[in-house]
Amino acid sequence: MTDELRQRIAALMPQARTDLAELVAMKSVADPRQFPPEECARAAQWTLDAFAELGFTDARLVETADGSKAVYGTRRCPNPDAPTVLLYAHYDVQPPLDDQAWRTPPFELTEVDGRWYGRGSADCKGNIVMHLTALRALRDDVPVHLKLIVEGSEEQGTGGLEEFVAPNAELLKADAILVCDTGNAAVGSPAATVSLRGMVNVVVKVESLKTEVHSGMFGGPAPDALSALVRMLATLRDENGGTTVTGLDNTQTWTGEAYPPDRFRADAGLLDGVELLGGGHVSDLVWARPALSILGIDCPPVVGSAAALQPHAAARLNLRIPPGTDPGQAQAALTEHLKHAAPWGVHVTVEVEATGSPFRADTSGPAYAALGEAMKEAYGTEMAMLGQGGSIPLCNVFAGQYPEAEIILMGVEEPLTLMHAPNESVHPDEIAGMALTEALFLRKFADRKTG
Ligand SMILES: [Zn+2]
C-alpha cells in the first residue's frame, strides 16, 4: 500500500505546486497596517474551498477573538468507532521583510535549484498543501474521522485561535492532533518535534540623570544610563557566551536526537571563524537550557548622536526557557538578576511584555507509534525526536484542554526553509515525503485504535 500511495503522491505533485503557487501569491499577512485584509480573506476562502472539495462538506469560516477567521471543517468516515484526528495549519504568513534581500519575488513561487521559493512556501502554506496531498492520495479511503482547523493569525501572536479552543472545545476535540507547523531534522531525515521552549519577554529601563548633559563637562563622574545598561546586559552571559541568569539551571542536557554542530553552523549562517556559544552540545543549548537574546536597545543612533551623557536607556530582552522551567519563576529570576546587576545606584524598572510555557509531548501512545512506523516507511529511516527552540503556545492550550489527546508536531519546515527570513523556501520532496507520512499515519493510527 505504501508504494501505491507513493506513486499517487508523485502524480499529485504538479497539482501541489499549482496549489502552493496560488496560495503564495496571496499576501496573507494578518496585519491590516501592512497588507489589505482581503489578502487574508482570499487565502481563507481558497483553503475552505480546497478542503470542501475533499469531503469537508461543512467547511466554514469561524471568527476568533482577535478578529481573524479560521477555516473549520469535519469529515466523517463510515466506521463510527474510528478515532478522530484534528489537522492544524495556518494560512497567514510573516511579512516579507527586506524586499531587497529576496533573490526571487516573495509572493511568486519560484523554483531555484530544486527548491520552491516564496513567503509561506513552507511556513505554513506548504503544510496546507501537504494535508491536501495526503488526503487526495487516500481518495475515499480515509479510515479516521477528520477535523480541520487552519488559523489566520498565527504569525501575529495575537492568540485568536488559542482563545477559541476553550469555548469551542467540542468542535476541536480529537484523539490525535497534528500540529503541522514544524519539520524534519533535514531534507529526507524524518522527525517529530517533541519539545518546545517557552519564553519570557521583558523591557528593562535604566535612568541615571535628570536630562542629557555634555560629556566634556560631566563625563567621568556622572553615570550615563547606556553604560549602566551595557554592564547589566553583559552579566547575562559567561565568558563562553552561555546564558547566566541567576536562579535558572543552565546545566540540563538533551536526551533526544543530537543537533550536529556543523549542521547548526550552516543552518544558523555563522560567519567563518565565529564560535558557537555556551561550551556544550548544541542540542543542550538550543533545546534544554535557557537562552537570552537582546532584541533591541533604545539609545541614540550613531548618526545624529551628540557628545552627551544619556539619561535613560532601555533594552528589550527575550529569554527562551526549556521544558521543566516555569515562566513565572523565570520572569522573577530575570527581573531579580537585572536589578541586582544594576551598577552605581541607577534606577531600574523591568516590565514583562509576554510569557509562554514550554511544551513537552507525551510520546508513549498509539499515535506516536503509528507516526514512527509511517515515517520509517515513507523515508526508510527511523523517526528522530527533536526539540525546537521556538514556542507554539497553541500546543499548551491543546494539552490543557485535551489531556487525553496525543499532540504531534511535524511538517515540511526543515532548517533550510529559512522560515520568517527573506528567501523562505520548501523542498518539494518534503511535501511529498510528509504527505506520504501523513497518509500512512492516518491508516496506521486507525488500525491501532480499532484493530
Ligand atoms: Zn508557522
PDB file of N, CA and C in Angstrom, residues 353-410:
ATOM      1  N   GLU A 353       6.574  41.856  29.125  1.00  0.00           N
ATOM      2  CA  GLU A 353       5.703  42.006  27.945  1.00  0.00           C
ATOM      3  C   GLU A 353       4.844  40.773  27.717  1.00  0.00           C
ATOM      4  N   ALA A 354       5.463  39.616  27.823  1.00  0.00           N
ATOM      5  CA  ALA A 354       4.744  38.373  27.499  1.00  0.00           C
ATOM      6  C   ALA A 354       5.498  37.187  28.084  1.00  0.00           C
ATOM      7  N   THR A 355       4.740  36.157  28.423  1.00  0.00           N
ATOM      8  CA  THR A 355       5.381  34.906  28.829  1.00  0.00           C
ATOM      9  C   THR A 355       4.657  33.748  28.151  1.00  0.00           C
ATOM     10  N   GLY A 356       5.354  32.655  27.935  1.00  0.00           N
ATOM     11  CA  GLY A 356       4.739  31.463  27.361  1.00  0.00           C
ATOM     12  C   GLY A 356       5.371  30.231  27.972  1.00  0.00           C
ATOM     13  N   SER A 357       4.557  29.209  28.180  1.00  0.00           N
ATOM     14  CA  SER A 357       5.071  27.992  28.821  1.00  0.00           C
ATOM     15  C   SER A 357       5.797  27.105  27.821  1.00  0.00           C
ATOM     16  N   PRO A 358       6.795  26.369  28.270  1.00  0.00           N
ATOM     17  CA  PRO A 358       7.394  25.339  27.416  1.00  0.00           C
ATOM     18  C   PRO A 358       6.418  24.181  27.219  1.00  0.00           C
ATOM     19  N   PHE A 359       6.747  23.305  26.267  1.00  0.00           N
ATOM     20  CA  PHE A 359       5.869  22.167  25.966  1.00  0.00           C
ATOM     21  C   PHE A 359       6.713  20.914  25.787  1.00  0.00           C
ATOM     22  N   ARG A 360       6.219  19.803  26.318  1.00  0.00           N
ATOM     23  CA  ARG A 360       6.870  18.515  26.077  1.00  0.00           C
ATOM     24  C   ARG A 360       5.780  17.499  25.746  1.00  0.00           C
ATOM     25  N   ALA A 361       5.908  16.835  24.610  1.00  0.00           N
ATOM     26  CA  ALA A 361       4.883  15.880  24.177  1.00  0.00           C
ATOM     27  C   ALA A 361       5.043  14.555  24.912  1.00  0.00           C
ATOM     28  N   ASP A 362       3.898  13.909  25.187  1.00  0.00           N
ATOM     29  CA  ASP A 362       3.923  12.533  25.680  1.00  0.00           C
ATOM     30  C   ASP A 362       3.966  11.630  24.449  1.00  0.00           C
ATOM     31  N   THR A 363       5.058  10.890  24.300  1.00  0.00           N
ATOM     32  CA  THR A 363       5.253  10.124  23.066  1.00  0.00           C
ATOM     33  C   THR A 363       4.980   8.631  23.261  1.00  0.00           C
ATOM     34  N   SER A 364       4.238   8.293  24.330  1.00  0.00           N
ATOM     35  CA  SER A 364       4.098   6.865  24.667  1.00  0.00           C
ATOM     36  C   SER A 364       2.830   6.227  24.105  1.00  0.00           C
ATOM     37  N   GLY A 365       2.016   6.995  23.376  1.00  0.00           N
ATOM     38  CA  GLY A 365       0.720   6.456  22.946  1.00  0.00           C
ATOM     39  C   GLY A 365       0.700   5.905  21.533  1.00  0.00           C
ATOM     40  N   PRO A 366      -0.487   5.426  21.101  1.00  0.00           N
ATOM     41  CA  PRO A 366      -0.613   4.804  19.774  1.00  0.00           C
ATOM     42  C   PRO A 366      -0.366   5.756  18.612  1.00  0.00           C
ATOM     43  N   ALA A 367      -0.660   7.033  18.774  1.00  0.00           N
ATOM     44  CA  ALA A 367      -0.438   7.952  17.650  1.00  0.00           C
ATOM     45  C   ALA A 367       1.055   8.087  17.364  1.00  0.00           C
ATOM     46  N   TYR A 368       1.862   8.187  18.404  1.00  0.00           N
ATOM     47  CA  TYR A 368       3.314   8.282  18.165  1.00  0.00           C
ATOM     48  C   TYR A 368       3.860   6.982  17.587  1.00  0.00           C
ATOM     49  N   ALA A 369       3.308   5.855  18.056  1.00  0.00           N
ATOM     50  CA  ALA A 369       3.754   4.580  17.488  1.00  0.00           C
ATOM     51  C   ALA A 369       3.422   4.530  16.002  1.00  0.00           C
ATOM     52  N   ALA A 370       2.203   4.965  15.651  1.00  0.00           N
ATOM     53  CA  ALA A 370       1.790   4.970  14.242  1.00  0.00           C
ATOM     54  C   ALA A 370       2.660   5.930  13.433  1.00  0.00           C
ATOM     55  N   LEU A 371       2.971   7.063  14.013  1.00  0.00           N
ATOM     56  CA  LEU A 371       3.788   8.052  13.299  1.00  0.00           C
ATOM     57  C   LEU A 371       5.199   7.514  13.040  1.00  0.00           C
ATOM     58  N   GLY A 372       5.758   6.847  14.050  1.00  0.00           N
ATOM     59  CA  GLY A 372       7.094   6.272  13.878  1.00  0.00           C
ATOM     60  C   GLY A 372       7.123   5.273  12.728  1.00  0.00           C
ATOM     61  N   GLU A 373       6.109   4.412  12.659  1.00  0.00           N
ATOM     62  CA  GLU A 373       6.027   3.448  11.546  1.00  0.00           C
ATOM     63  C   GLU A 373       5.857   4.155  10.209  1.00  0.00           C
ATOM     64  N   ALA A 374       4.989   5.170  10.210  1.00  0.00           N
ATOM     65  CA  ALA A 374       4.716   5.881   8.955  1.00  0.00           C
ATOM     66  C   ALA A 374       5.972   6.563   8.434  1.00  0.00           C
ATOM     67  N   MET A 375       6.724   7.199   9.312  1.00  0.00           N
ATOM     68  CA  MET A 375       7.945   7.892   8.875  1.00  0.00           C
ATOM     69  C   MET A 375       8.975   6.898   8.366  1.00  0.00           C
ATOM     70  N   LYS A 376       9.071   5.767   9.068  1.00  0.00           N
ATOM     71  CA  LYS A 376      10.056   4.761   8.639  1.00  0.00           C
ATOM     72  C   LYS A 376       9.706   4.253   7.243  1.00  0.00           C
ATOM     73  N   GLU A 377       8.415   4.005   7.002  1.00  0.00           N
ATOM     74  CA  GLU A 377       8.032   3.518   5.669  1.00  0.00           C
ATOM     75  C   GLU A 377       8.198   4.589   4.608  1.00  0.00           C
ATOM     76  N   ALA A 378       7.866   5.820   4.957  1.00  0.00           N
ATOM     77  CA  ALA A 378       7.933   6.890   3.956  1.00  0.00           C
ATOM     78  C   ALA A 378       9.374   7.228   3.599  1.00  0.00           C
ATOM     79  N   TYR A 379      10.251   7.262   4.589  1.00  0.00           N
ATOM     80  CA  TYR A 379      11.618   7.757   4.365  1.00  0.00           C
ATOM     81  C   TYR A 379      12.688   6.673   4.408  1.00  0.00           C
ATOM     82  N   GLY A 380      12.338   5.501   4.946  1.00  0.00           N
ATOM     83  CA  GLY A 380      13.346   4.447   5.038  1.00  0.00           C
ATOM     84  C   GLY A 380      14.310   4.621   6.191  1.00  0.00           C
ATOM     85  N   THR A 381      14.089   5.601   7.037  1.00  0.00           N
ATOM     86  CA  THR A 381      14.930   5.766   8.232  1.00  0.00           C
ATOM     87  C   THR A 381      14.041   6.018   9.445  1.00  0.00           C
ATOM     88  N   GLU A 382      14.602   5.750  10.617  1.00  0.00           N
ATOM     89  CA  GLU A 382      13.843   5.902  11.858  1.00  0.00           C
ATOM     90  C   GLU A 382      13.470   7.359  12.102  1.00  0.00           C
ATOM     91  N   MET A 383      12.316   7.546  12.717  1.00  0.00           N
ATOM     92  CA  MET A 383      11.908   8.874  13.143  1.00  0.00           C
ATOM     93  C   MET A 383      12.811   9.359  14.284  1.00  0.00           C
ATOM     94  N   ALA A 384      13.287  10.602  14.176  1.00  0.00           N
ATOM     95  CA  ALA A 384      14.043  11.214  15.270  1.00  0.00           C
ATOM     96  C   ALA A 384      13.095  12.066  16.102  1.00  0.00           C
ATOM     97  N   MET A 385      13.475  12.278  17.344  1.00  0.00           N
ATOM     98  CA  MET A 385      12.707  13.181  18.207  1.00  0.00           C
ATOM     99  C   MET A 385      13.554  14.432  18.430  1.00  0.00           C
ATOM    100  N   LEU A 386      13.017  15.547  17.992  1.00  0.00           N
ATOM    101  CA  LEU A 386      13.749  16.809  18.058  1.00  0.00           C
ATOM    102  C   LEU A 386      13.107  17.747  19.063  1.00  0.00           C
ATOM    103  N   GLY A 387      13.893  18.700  19.499  1.00  0.00           N
ATOM    104  CA  GLY A 387      13.327  19.843  20.198  1.00  0.00           C
ATOM    105  C   GLY A 387      13.216  20.987  19.228  1.00  0.00           C
ATOM    106  N   GLN A 388      12.546  22.019  19.643  1.00  0.00           N
ATOM    107  CA  GLN A 388      12.544  23.236  18.849  1.00  0.00           C
ATOM    108  C   GLN A 388      12.735  24.405  19.790  1.00  0.00           C
ATOM    109  N   GLY A 389      13.577  25.333  19.349  1.00  0.00           N
ATOM    110  CA  GLY A 389      13.882  26.466  20.214  1.00  0.00           C
ATOM    111  C   GLY A 389      12.739  27.431  20.356  1.00  0.00           C
ATOM    112  N   GLY A 390      11.857  27.476  19.364  1.00  0.00           N
ATOM    113  CA  GLY A 390      10.756  28.431  19.379  1.00  0.00           C
ATOM    114  C   GLY A 390       9.592  27.951  20.210  1.00  0.00           C
ATOM    115  N   SER A 391       8.566  28.794  20.269  1.00  0.00           N
ATOM    116  CA  SER A 391       7.398  28.486  21.083  1.00  0.00           C
ATOM    117  C   SER A 391       6.169  28.386  20.185  1.00  0.00           C
ATOM    118  N   ILE A 392       5.267  27.457  20.504  1.00  0.00           N
ATOM    119  CA  ILE A 392       3.963  27.386  19.844  1.00  0.00           C
ATOM    120  C   ILE A 392       2.934  27.306  20.971  1.00  0.00           C
ATOM    121  N   PRO A 393       2.451  28.476  21.441  1.00  0.00           N
ATOM    122  CA  PRO A 393       1.579  28.476  22.627  1.00  0.00           C
ATOM    123  C   PRO A 393       0.340  27.609  22.464  1.00  0.00           C
ATOM    124  N   LEU A 394      -0.118  27.445  21.222  1.00  0.00           N
ATOM    125  CA  LEU A 394      -1.322  26.640  20.987  1.00  0.00           C
ATOM    126  C   LEU A 394      -1.148  25.206  21.509  1.00  0.00           C
ATOM    127  N   CYS A 395       0.072  24.685  21.475  1.00  0.00           N
ATOM    128  CA  CYS A 395       0.297  23.314  21.955  1.00  0.00           C
ATOM    129  C   CYS A 395      -0.053  23.188  23.433  1.00  0.00           C
ATOM    130  N   ASN A 396       0.288  24.196  24.213  1.00  0.00           N
ATOM    131  CA  ASN A 396      -0.062  24.157  25.635  1.00  0.00           C
ATOM    132  C   ASN A 396      -1.569  24.274  25.832  1.00  0.00           C
ATOM    133  N   VAL A 397      -2.211  25.084  24.967  1.00  0.00           N
ATOM    134  CA  VAL A 397      -3.668  25.210  25.047  1.00  0.00           C
ATOM    135  C   VAL A 397      -4.322  23.861  24.748  1.00  0.00           C
ATOM    136  N   PHE A 398      -3.870  23.204  23.685  1.00  0.00           N
ATOM    137  CA  PHE A 398      -4.416  21.883  23.345  1.00  0.00           C
ATOM    138  C   PHE A 398      -4.150  20.884  24.480  1.00  0.00           C
ATOM    139  N   ALA A 399      -2.922  20.883  25.002  1.00  0.00           N
ATOM    140  CA  ALA A 399      -2.570  19.921  26.056  1.00  0.00           C
ATOM    141  C   ALA A 399      -3.434  20.141  27.302  1.00  0.00           C
ATOM    142  N   GLY A 400      -3.715  21.409  27.613  1.00  0.00           N
ATOM    143  CA  GLY A 400      -4.544  21.702  28.779  1.00  0.00           C
ATOM    144  C   GLY A 400      -5.996  21.320  28.559  1.00  0.00           C
ATOM    145  N   GLN A 401      -6.491  21.584  27.349  1.00  0.00           N
ATOM    146  CA  GLN A 401      -7.911  21.336  27.057  1.00  0.00           C
ATOM    147  C   GLN A 401      -8.188  19.845  26.834  1.00  0.00           C
ATOM    148  N   TYR A 402      -7.252  19.164  26.193  1.00  0.00           N
ATOM    149  CA  TYR A 402      -7.469  17.753  25.822  1.00  0.00           C
ATOM    150  C   TYR A 402      -6.352  16.884  26.391  1.00  0.00           C
ATOM    151  N   PRO A 403      -6.359  16.653  27.697  1.00  0.00           N
ATOM    152  CA  PRO A 403      -5.238  15.906  28.294  1.00  0.00           C
ATOM    153  C   PRO A 403      -5.082  14.498  27.727  1.00  0.00           C
ATOM    154  N   GLU A 404      -6.159  13.944  27.157  1.00  0.00           N
ATOM    155  CA  GLU A 404      -6.091  12.583  26.597  1.00  0.00           C
ATOM    156  C   GLU A 404      -5.513  12.564  25.189  1.00  0.00           C
ATOM    157  N   ALA A 405      -5.537  13.698  24.518  1.00  0.00           N
ATOM    158  CA  ALA A 405      -5.141  13.710  23.098  1.00  0.00           C
ATOM    159  C   ALA A 405      -3.627  13.614  22.970  1.00  0.00           C
ATOM    160  N   GLU A 406      -3.191  12.928  21.910  1.00  0.00           N
ATOM    161  CA  GLU A 406      -1.759  12.919  21.583  1.00  0.00           C
ATOM    162  C   GLU A 406      -1.482  14.066  20.628  1.00  0.00           C
ATOM    163  N   ILE A 407      -0.501  14.873  20.968  1.00  0.00           N
ATOM    164  CA  ILE A 407      -0.194  16.060  20.174  1.00  0.00           C
ATOM    165  C   ILE A 407       1.109  15.820  19.422  1.00  0.00           C
ATOM    166  N   ILE A 408       1.017  15.920  18.106  1.00  0.00           N
ATOM    167  CA  ILE A 408       2.165  15.636  17.241  1.00  0.00           C
ATOM    168  C   ILE A 408       2.546  16.899  16.478  1.00  0.00           C
ATOM    169  N   LEU A 409       3.809  17.251  16.547  1.00  0.00           N
ATOM    170  CA  LEU A 409       4.305  18.397  15.775  1.00  0.00           C
ATOM    171  C   LEU A 409       5.177  17.886  14.638  1.00  0.00           C
ATOM    172  N   MET A 410       4.765  18.199  13.414  1.00  0.00           N
ATOM    173  CA  MET A 410       5.536  17.746  12.253  1.00  0.00           C
ATOM    174  C   MET A 410       5.230  18.666  11.086  1.00  0.00           C
TER     175      MET A 410
END
